[in-house]
Coordinates of C-alpha atoms (C1' of nucleotides) in Angstrom, one line a residue:
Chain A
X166 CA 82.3 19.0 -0.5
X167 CA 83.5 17.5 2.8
X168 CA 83.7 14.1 3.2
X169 CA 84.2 12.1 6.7
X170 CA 85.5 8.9 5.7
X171 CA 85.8 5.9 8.3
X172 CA 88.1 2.6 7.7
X173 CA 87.7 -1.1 8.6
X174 CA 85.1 0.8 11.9
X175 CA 83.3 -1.8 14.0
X176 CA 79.9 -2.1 13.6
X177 CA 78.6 0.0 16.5
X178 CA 81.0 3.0 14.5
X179 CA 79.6 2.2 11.3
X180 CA 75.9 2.3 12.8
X181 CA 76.4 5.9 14.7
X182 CA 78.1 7.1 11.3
X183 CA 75.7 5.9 9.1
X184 CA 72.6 6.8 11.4
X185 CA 74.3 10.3 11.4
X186 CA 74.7 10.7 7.7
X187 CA 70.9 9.3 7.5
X188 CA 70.2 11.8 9.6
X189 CA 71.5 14.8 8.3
X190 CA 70.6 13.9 4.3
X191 CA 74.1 13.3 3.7
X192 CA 75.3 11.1 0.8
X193 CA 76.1 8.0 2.3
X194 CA 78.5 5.3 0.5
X195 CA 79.4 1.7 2.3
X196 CA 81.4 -0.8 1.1
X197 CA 80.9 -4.2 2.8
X198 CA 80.1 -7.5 2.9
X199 CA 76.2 -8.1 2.9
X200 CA 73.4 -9.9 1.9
X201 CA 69.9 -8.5 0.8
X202 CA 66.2 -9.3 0.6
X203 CA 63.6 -7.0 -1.3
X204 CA 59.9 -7.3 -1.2
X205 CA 57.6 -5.4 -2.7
X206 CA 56.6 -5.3 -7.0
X207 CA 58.7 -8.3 -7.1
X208 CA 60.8 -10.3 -4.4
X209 CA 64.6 -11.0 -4.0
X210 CA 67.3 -12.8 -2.3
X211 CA 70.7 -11.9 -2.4
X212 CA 73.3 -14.1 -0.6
X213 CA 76.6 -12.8 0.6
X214 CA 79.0 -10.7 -1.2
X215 CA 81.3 -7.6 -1.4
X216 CA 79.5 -4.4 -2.8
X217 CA 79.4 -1.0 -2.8
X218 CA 75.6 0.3 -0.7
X219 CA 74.7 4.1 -1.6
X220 CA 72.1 6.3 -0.4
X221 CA 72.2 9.7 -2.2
X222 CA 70.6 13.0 -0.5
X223 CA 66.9 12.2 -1.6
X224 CA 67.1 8.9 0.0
X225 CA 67.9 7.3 -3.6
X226 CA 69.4 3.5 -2.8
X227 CA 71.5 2.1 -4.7
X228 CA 73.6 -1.2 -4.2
X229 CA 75.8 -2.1 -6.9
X230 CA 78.3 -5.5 -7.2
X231 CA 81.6 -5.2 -8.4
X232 CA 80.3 -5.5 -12.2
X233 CA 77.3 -4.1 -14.6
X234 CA 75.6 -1.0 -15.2
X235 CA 72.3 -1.6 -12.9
X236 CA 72.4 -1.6 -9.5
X237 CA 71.0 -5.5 -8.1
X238 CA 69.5 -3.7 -5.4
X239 CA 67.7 -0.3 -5.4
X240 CA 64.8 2.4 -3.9
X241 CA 64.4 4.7 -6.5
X242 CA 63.1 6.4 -3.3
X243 CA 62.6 6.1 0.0
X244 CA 60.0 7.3 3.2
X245 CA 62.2 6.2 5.4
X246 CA 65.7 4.7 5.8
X247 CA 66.9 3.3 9.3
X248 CA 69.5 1.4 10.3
X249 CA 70.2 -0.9 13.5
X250 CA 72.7 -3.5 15.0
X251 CA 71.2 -7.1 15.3
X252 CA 71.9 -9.8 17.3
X253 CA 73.2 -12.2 15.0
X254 CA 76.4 -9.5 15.1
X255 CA 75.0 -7.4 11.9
X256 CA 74.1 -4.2 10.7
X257 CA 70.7 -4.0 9.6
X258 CA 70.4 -1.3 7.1
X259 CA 66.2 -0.8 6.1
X260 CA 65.0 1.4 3.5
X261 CA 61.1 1.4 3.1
X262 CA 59.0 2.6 0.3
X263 CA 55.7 3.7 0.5
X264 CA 54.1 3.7 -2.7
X265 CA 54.1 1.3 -4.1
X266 CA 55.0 -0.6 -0.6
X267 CA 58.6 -2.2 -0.9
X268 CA 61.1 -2.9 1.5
X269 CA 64.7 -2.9 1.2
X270 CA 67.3 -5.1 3.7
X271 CA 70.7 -4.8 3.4
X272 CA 72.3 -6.9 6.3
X273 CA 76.2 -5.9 6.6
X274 CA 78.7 -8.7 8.3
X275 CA 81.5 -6.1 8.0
X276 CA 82.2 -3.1 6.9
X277 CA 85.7 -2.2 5.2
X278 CA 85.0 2.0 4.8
X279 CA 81.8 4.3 4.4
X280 CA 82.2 7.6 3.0
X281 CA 79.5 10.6 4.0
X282 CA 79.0 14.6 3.0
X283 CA 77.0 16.9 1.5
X284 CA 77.3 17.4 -2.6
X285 CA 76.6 20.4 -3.7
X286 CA 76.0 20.0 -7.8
X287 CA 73.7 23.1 -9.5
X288 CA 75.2 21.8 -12.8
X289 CA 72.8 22.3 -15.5
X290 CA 72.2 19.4 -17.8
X291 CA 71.2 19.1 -21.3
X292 CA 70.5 16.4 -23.9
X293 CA 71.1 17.6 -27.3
X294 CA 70.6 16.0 -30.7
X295 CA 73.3 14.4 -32.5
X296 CA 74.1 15.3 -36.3
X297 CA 72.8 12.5 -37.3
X298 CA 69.5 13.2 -35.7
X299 CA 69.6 16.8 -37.0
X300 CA 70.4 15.7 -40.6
X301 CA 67.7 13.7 -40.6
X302 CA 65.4 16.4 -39.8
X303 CA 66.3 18.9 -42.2
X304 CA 66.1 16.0 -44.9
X305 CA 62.7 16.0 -43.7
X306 CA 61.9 19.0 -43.5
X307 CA 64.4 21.3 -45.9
X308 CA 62.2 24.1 -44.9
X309 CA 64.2 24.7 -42.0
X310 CA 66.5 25.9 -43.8
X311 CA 65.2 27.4 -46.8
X312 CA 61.9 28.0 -48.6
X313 CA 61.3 26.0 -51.3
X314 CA 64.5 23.7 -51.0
X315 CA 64.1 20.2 -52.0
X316 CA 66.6 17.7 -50.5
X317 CA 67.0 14.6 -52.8
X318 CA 70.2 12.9 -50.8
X319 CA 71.9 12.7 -47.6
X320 CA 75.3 11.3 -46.7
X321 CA 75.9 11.9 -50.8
X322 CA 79.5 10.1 -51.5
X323 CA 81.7 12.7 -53.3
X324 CA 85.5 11.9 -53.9
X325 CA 86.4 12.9 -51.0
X326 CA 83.8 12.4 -48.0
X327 CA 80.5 12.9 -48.1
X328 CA 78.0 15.9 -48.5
X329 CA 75.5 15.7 -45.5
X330 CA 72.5 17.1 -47.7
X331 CA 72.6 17.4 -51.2
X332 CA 69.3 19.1 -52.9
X333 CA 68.0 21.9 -55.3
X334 CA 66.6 25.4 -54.8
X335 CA 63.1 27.0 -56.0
X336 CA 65.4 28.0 -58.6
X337 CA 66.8 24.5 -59.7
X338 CA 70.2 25.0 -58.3
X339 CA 71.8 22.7 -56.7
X340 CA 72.7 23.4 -52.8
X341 CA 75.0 21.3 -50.7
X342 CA 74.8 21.8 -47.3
X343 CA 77.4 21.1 -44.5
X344 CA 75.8 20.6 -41.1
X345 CA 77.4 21.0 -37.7
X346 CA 76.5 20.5 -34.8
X347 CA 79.1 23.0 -32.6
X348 CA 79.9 26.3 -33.6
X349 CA 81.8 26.4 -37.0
X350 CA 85.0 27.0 -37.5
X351 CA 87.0 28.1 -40.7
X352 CA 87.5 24.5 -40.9
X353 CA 84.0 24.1 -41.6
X354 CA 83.9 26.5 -44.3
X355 CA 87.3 25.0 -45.8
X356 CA 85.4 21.5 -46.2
X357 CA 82.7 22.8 -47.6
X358 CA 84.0 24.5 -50.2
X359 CA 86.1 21.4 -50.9
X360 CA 83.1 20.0 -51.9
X361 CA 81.6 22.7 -54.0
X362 CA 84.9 22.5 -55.8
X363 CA 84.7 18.7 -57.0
X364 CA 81.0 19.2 -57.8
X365 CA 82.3 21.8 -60.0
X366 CA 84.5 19.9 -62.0
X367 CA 82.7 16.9 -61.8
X368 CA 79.4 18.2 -63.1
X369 CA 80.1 21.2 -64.8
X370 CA 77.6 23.4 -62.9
X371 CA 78.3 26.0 -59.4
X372 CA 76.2 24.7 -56.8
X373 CA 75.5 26.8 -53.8
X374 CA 76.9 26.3 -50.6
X375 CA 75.1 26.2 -47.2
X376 CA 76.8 26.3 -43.8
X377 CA 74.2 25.3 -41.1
X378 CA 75.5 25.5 -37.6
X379 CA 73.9 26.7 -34.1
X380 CA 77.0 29.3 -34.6
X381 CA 79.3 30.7 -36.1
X382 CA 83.4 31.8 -35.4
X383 CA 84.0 35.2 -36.4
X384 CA 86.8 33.5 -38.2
X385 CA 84.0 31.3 -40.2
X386 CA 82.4 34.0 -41.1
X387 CA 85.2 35.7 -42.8
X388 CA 86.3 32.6 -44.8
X389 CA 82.4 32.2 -45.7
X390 CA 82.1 35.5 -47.0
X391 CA 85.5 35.5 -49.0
X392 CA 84.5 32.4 -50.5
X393 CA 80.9 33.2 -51.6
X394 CA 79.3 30.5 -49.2
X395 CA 76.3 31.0 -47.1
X396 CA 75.3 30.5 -43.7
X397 CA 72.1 29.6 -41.3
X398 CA 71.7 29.4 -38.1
X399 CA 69.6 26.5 -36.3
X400 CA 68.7 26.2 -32.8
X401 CA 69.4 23.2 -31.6
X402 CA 67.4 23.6 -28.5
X403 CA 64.1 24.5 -30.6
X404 CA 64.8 21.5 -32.5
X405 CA 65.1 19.2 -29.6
X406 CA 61.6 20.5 -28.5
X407 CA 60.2 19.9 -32.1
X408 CA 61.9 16.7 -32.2
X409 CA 59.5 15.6 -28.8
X410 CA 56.6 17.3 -29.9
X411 CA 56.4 15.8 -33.2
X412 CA 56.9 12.5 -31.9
X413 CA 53.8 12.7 -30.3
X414 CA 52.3 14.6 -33.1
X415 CA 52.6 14.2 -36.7
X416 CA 55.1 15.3 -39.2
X417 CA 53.8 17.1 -41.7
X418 CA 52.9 19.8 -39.4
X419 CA 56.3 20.3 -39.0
X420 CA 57.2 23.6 -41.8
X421 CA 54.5 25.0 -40.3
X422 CA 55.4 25.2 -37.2
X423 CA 59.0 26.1 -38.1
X424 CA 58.4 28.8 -40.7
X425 CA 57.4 32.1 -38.8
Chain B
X126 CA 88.1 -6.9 0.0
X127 CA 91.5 -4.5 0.2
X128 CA 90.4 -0.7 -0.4
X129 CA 93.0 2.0 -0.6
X130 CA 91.8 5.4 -0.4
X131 CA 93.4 9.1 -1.2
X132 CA 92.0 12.3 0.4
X133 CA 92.5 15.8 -1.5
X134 CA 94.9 14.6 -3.4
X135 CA 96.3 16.7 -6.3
X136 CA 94.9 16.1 -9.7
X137 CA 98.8 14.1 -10.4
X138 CA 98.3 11.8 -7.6
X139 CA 95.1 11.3 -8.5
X140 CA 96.0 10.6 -12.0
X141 CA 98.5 7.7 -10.9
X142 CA 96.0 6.4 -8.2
X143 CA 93.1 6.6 -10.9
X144 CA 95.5 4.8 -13.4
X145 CA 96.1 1.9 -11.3
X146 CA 93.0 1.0 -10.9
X147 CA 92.0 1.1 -14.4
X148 CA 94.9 -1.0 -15.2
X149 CA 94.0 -3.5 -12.5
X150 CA 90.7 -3.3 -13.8
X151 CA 89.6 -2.4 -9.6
X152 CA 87.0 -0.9 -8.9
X153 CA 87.0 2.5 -8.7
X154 CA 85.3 5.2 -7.1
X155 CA 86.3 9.2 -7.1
X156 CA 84.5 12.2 -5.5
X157 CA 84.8 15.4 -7.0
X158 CA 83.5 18.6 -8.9
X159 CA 83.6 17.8 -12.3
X160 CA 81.6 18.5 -16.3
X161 CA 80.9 16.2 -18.7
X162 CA 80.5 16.0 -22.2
X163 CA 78.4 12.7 -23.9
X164 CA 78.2 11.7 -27.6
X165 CA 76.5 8.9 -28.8
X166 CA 73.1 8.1 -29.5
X167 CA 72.8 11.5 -28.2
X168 CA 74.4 13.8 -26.8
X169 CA 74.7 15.7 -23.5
X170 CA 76.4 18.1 -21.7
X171 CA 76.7 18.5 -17.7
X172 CA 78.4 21.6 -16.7
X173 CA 80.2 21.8 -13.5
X174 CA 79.1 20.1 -9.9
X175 CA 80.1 17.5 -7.4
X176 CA 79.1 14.1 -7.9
X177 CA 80.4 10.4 -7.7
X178 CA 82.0 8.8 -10.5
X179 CA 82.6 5.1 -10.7
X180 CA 84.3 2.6 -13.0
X181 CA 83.0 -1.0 -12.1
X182 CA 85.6 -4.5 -12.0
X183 CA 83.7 -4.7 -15.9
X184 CA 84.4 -1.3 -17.2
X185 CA 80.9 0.3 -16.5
X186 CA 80.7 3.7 -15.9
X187 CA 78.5 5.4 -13.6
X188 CA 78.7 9.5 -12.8
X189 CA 75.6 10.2 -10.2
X190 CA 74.4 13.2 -9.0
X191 CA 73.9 13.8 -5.3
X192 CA 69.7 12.4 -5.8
X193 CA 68.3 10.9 -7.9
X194 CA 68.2 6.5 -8.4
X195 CA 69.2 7.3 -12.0
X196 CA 73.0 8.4 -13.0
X197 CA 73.2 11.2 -15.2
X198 CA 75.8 9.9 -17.5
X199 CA 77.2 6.9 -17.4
X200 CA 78.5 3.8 -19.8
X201 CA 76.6 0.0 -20.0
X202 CA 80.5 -1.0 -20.5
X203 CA 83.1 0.4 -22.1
X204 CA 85.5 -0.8 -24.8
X205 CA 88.6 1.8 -23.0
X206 CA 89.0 3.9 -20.7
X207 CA 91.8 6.5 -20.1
X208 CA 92.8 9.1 -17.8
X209 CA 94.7 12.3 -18.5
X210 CA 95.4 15.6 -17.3
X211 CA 95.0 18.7 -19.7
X212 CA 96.8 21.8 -20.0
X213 CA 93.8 23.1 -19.0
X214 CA 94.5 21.6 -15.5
X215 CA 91.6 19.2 -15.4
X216 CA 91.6 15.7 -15.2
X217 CA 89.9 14.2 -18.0
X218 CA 88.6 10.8 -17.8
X219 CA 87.2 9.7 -21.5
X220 CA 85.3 6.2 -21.5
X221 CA 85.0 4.8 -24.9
X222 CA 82.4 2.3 -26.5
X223 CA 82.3 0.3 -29.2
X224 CA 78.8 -0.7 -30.1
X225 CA 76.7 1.8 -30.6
X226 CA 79.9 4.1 -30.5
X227 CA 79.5 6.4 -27.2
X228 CA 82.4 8.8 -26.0
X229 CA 82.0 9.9 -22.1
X230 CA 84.3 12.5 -21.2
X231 CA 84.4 13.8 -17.7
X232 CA 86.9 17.0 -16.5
X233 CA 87.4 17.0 -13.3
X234 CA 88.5 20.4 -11.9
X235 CA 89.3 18.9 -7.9
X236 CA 89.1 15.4 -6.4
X237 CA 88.0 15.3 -2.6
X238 CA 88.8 11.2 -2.5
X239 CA 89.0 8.4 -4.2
X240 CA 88.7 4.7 -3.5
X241 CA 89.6 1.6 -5.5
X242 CA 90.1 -2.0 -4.9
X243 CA 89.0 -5.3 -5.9
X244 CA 85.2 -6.6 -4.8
X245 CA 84.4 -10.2 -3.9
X246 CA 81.4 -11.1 -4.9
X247 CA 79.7 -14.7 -5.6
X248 CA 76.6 -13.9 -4.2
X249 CA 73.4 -15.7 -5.8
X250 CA 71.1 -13.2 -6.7
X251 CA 67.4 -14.9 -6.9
X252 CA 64.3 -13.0 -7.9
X253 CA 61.6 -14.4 -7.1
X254 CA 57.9 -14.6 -9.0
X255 CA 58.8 -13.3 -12.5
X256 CA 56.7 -13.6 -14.7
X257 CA 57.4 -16.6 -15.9
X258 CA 56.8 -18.3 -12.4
X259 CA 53.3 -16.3 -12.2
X260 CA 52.9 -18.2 -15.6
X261 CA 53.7 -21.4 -14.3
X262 CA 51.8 -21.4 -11.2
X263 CA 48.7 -20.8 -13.3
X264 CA 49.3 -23.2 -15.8
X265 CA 49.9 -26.2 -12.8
X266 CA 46.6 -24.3 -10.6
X267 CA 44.2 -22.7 -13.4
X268 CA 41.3 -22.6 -11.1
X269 CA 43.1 -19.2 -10.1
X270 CA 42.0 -17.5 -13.3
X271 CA 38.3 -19.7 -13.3
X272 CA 36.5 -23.2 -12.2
X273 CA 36.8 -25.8 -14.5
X274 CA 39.1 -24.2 -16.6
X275 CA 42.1 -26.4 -18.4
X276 CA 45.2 -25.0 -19.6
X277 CA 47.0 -27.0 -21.9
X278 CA 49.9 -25.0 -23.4
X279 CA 52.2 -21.9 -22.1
X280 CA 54.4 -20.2 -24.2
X281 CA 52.0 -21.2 -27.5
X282 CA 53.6 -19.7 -30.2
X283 CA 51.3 -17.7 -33.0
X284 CA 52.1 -16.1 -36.3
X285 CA 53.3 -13.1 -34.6
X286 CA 54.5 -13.8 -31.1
X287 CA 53.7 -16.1 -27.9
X288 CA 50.2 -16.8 -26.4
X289 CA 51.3 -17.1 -22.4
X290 CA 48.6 -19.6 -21.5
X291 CA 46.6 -21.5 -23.5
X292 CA 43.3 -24.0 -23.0
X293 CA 39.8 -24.6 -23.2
X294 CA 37.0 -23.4 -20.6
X295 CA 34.3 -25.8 -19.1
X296 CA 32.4 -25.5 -22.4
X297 CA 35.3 -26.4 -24.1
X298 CA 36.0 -23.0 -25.7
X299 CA 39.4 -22.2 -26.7
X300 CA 41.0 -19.4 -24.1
X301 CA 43.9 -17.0 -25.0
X302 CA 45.2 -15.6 -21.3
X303 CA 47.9 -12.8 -21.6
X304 CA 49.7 -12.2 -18.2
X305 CA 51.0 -8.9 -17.1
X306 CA 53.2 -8.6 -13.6
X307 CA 52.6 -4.8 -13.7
X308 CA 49.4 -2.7 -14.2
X309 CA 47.9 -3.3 -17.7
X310 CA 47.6 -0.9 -20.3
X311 CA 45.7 -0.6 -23.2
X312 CA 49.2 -1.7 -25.2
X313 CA 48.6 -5.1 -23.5
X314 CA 44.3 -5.5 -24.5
X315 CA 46.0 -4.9 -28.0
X316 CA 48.4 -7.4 -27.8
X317 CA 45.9 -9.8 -26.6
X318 CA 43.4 -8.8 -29.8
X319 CA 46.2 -9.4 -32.0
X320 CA 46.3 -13.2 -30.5
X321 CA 42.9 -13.5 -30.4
X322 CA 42.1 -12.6 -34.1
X323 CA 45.0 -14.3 -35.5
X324 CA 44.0 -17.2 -33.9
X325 CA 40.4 -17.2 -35.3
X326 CA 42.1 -16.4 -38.8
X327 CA 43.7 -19.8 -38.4
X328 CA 41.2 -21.8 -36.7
X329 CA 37.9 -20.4 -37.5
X330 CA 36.5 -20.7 -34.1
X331 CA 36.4 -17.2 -31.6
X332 CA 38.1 -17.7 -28.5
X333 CA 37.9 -15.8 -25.0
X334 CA 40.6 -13.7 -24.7
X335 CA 41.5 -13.0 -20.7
X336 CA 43.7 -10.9 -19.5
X337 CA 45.2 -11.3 -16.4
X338 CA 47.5 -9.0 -14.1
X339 CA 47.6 -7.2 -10.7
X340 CA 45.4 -4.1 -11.6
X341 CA 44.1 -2.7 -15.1
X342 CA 44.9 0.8 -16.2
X343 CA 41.3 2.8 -16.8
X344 CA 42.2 2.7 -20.9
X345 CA 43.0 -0.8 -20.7
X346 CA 39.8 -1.9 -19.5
X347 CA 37.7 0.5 -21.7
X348 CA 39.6 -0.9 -24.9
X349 CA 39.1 -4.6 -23.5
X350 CA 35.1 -3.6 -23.1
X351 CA 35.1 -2.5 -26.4
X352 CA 37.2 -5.4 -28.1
X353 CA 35.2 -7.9 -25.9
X354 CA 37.9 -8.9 -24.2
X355 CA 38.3 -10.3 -20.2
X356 CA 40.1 -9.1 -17.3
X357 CA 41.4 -11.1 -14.5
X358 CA 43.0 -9.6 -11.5
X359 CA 45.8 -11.1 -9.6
X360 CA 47.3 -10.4 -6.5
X361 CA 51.0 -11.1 -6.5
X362 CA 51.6 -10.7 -2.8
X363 CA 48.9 -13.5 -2.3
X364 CA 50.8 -15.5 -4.8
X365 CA 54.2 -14.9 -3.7
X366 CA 52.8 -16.2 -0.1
X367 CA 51.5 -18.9 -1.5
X368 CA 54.4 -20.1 -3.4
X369 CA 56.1 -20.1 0.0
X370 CA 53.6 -22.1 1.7
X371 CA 53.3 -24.2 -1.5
X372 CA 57.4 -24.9 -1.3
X373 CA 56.1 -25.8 2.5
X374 CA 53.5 -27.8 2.0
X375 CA 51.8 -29.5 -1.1
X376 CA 51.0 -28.0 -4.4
X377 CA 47.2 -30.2 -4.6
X378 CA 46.2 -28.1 -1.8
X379 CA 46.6 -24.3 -3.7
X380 CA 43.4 -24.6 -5.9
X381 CA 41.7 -25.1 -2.3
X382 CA 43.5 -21.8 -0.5
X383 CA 43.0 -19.6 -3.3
X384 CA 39.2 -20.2 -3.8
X385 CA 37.4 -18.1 -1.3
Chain C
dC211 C1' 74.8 -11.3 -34.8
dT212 C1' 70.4 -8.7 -34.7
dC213 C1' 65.8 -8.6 -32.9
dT214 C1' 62.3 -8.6 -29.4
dG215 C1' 59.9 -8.4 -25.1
dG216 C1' 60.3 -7.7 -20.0
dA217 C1' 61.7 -4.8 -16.1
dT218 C1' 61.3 -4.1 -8.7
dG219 C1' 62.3 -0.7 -15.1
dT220 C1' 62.7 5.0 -14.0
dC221 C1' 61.2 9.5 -15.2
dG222 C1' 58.7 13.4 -16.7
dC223 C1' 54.6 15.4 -18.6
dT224 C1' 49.7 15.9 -18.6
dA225 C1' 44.8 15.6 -17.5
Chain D
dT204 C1' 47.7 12.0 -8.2
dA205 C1' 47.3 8.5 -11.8
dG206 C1' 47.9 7.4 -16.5
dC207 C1' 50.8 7.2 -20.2
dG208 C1' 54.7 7.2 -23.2
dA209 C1' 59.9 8.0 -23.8
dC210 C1' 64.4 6.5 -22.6
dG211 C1' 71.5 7.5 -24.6
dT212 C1' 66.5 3.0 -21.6
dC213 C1' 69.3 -1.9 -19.9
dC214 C1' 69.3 -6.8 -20.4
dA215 C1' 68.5 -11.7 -21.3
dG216 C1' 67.0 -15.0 -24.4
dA217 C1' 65.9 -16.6 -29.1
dG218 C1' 66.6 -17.1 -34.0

DNA sequence: CTCTGGATGTCGCTA
DNA sequence: TAGCGACGTCCAGAG
């Protein structure tokens, strides 16, 4: 990333160094005192005001007041994006849409700094479930984990905490099963056996115990083993896709589609 | 508006600049090559890449990639925000909220700038023909949906919801109007059934049901065909140009404009 | 406070 | 390309 950066420029700078970062695809930040108008799905006004104007590399616009999330101003994209000096004494900054048709004007009566470059980001980026999510999808469909396996509770209070799913196997046993949602650890394994303990005494009967993780530490592994607790492996990935796919779909198709 | 701005600063300066602005609630805008984690209502993970992170004078986080309108992580507002730097040698920046809980965490590995300082802004910010102004003009001019019709309530409220417009036609049927300022789907037909059959529940008599908006999806009007329902298109350009002149002029003279 | 409907929603998938 | 539904939707207004 290299950045020019200009401060308090006149407007004639700010036009060449903007027209140059329009230009070349840069990403282009202003801050400055403006005023808008917008026309196009809807109409707006904006009257003058300090703000931060962005157009990213794709000709995204953005222009954002000092406060809130949304921008009050925006292009989710752009055709073309010019920018000229007026003779009222401002900068004229136009960023047109085609389809629909909108038009963006940003009109700048100074300009305190404006930031260009190129950002380079190959990042990968991926949405994953949260426990709660993936909890809820086991209770729905315990075949995920095990064949025959009936879940009759989730979040189960026990004295200390709480059993994420709590059910029996084909063969009437009961099974608690700790879900996470990162690789175990030992620690994992630890807490789950702290609950098969207190079920023990408490009820008089050894339930099994079932890790479920999209991995496993060596280390977990180990402790699981010693301990006499199982483990299974979920992709969380291959959930997520279920997860969409059902949506549109319907549940009960769901085992099936898990279970080869 | 006062902006101070580092350039390459180490991760420590940056740390101390970042700090400041936080605690001066400014706003606050760094450059850099950074990963992020999210956990909330879901969860995400970005590895590394340069982007744009901001804090806003309200404690909303934005983190955008070099395209794209939308940011890939960011925070509607945030309960705290803190900066630290890790053994690791990153700069983690964790933003905090409450309700729903949501942690943001973002490492940065280098910063190319940063800028912070406090934004003026009292702007008025007007948008103009909402939908609730398309209502309005309709319900003072309802020849622009048909001759000789009278609207006599907006806003009606039914068992289950709002009728926009209501009133009688020049036979003196009753007439439900729904009002969409974007294209119509078939979710909107539906909503317009609902109306239209709760209405006769109550009333015993079978009203028109129109609905009106700047274009009709395909679905939309095959559902309104089959539920014998109207459609009604509007062209919100031509309105918007005609609320201008209107503000100009007189309002007795739109019926008289829009006709032809 | 929760709930609901609108948005210049935006975005991505699919026919 | 247009339709259509999901979204960490966000957000304002009402009950």
């Amino acid at each position: 990333m290299k950045l020019e950066i200009i401060r308090k420029p006149s407007l004639e700078e700010a036009l060449s160094f903007i027209r140059e970062a329009l230009r070349k695809k840069e990403y282009l930040v202003v801050f400055g005192e403006c005023s808008v108008e917008y026309e196009g799905r809807g109409s707006s006004r904006l009257t003058s005001g300090e703000r931060m104007f962005v157009v990213k590399q794709d000709g995204a616009v953005l222009l954002h007041r000092p406060e809130g999330y949304s921008p009050v101003n925006w292009q989710p994209s752009t055709a073309s994006i010019e920018a000229r000096l007026l003779h009222s004494g401002e900068l004229l900054i136009v960023a047109i849409r085609s389809k629909p048709r909108e038009i963006l004007r940003v009109y700048f009566k100074n300009i305190e700094a404006a930031i260009k470059g190129k950002l380079m980001d190959t990042g990968e980026f991926v949405m994953y479930l949260s426990e709660a999510e993936i909890r809820d999808m086991i209770y729905e469909n315990p075949g995920l984990i095990e064949e025959g396996l009936r879940i009759t509770e989730k979040e189960k209070p026990i004295d200390i905490g709480y059993i994420d799913l709590f059910g029996y196997d084909s063969s009437g046993r009961p099974v608690i099963i700790e879900l996470k949602r990162v690789p175990a650890s030992r620690e994992a394994v630890m807490q789950l056996y702290n609950y098969i303990v207190q079920y023990k005494k408490k009820y008089g009967v050894d339930p099994r115990g079932i890790l479920v993780a999209p991995s496993f530490y060596r280390s977990a592994i180990d402790m699981a083993e010693k301990l006499g607790i199982e483990w299974k492996e979920i992709n969380i990935q291959k959930l997520w896709k279920m997860k969409k796919s059902m949506e549109k779909k319907e549940m009960n198709t769901l085992d099936r589609f898990f279970k080869h």
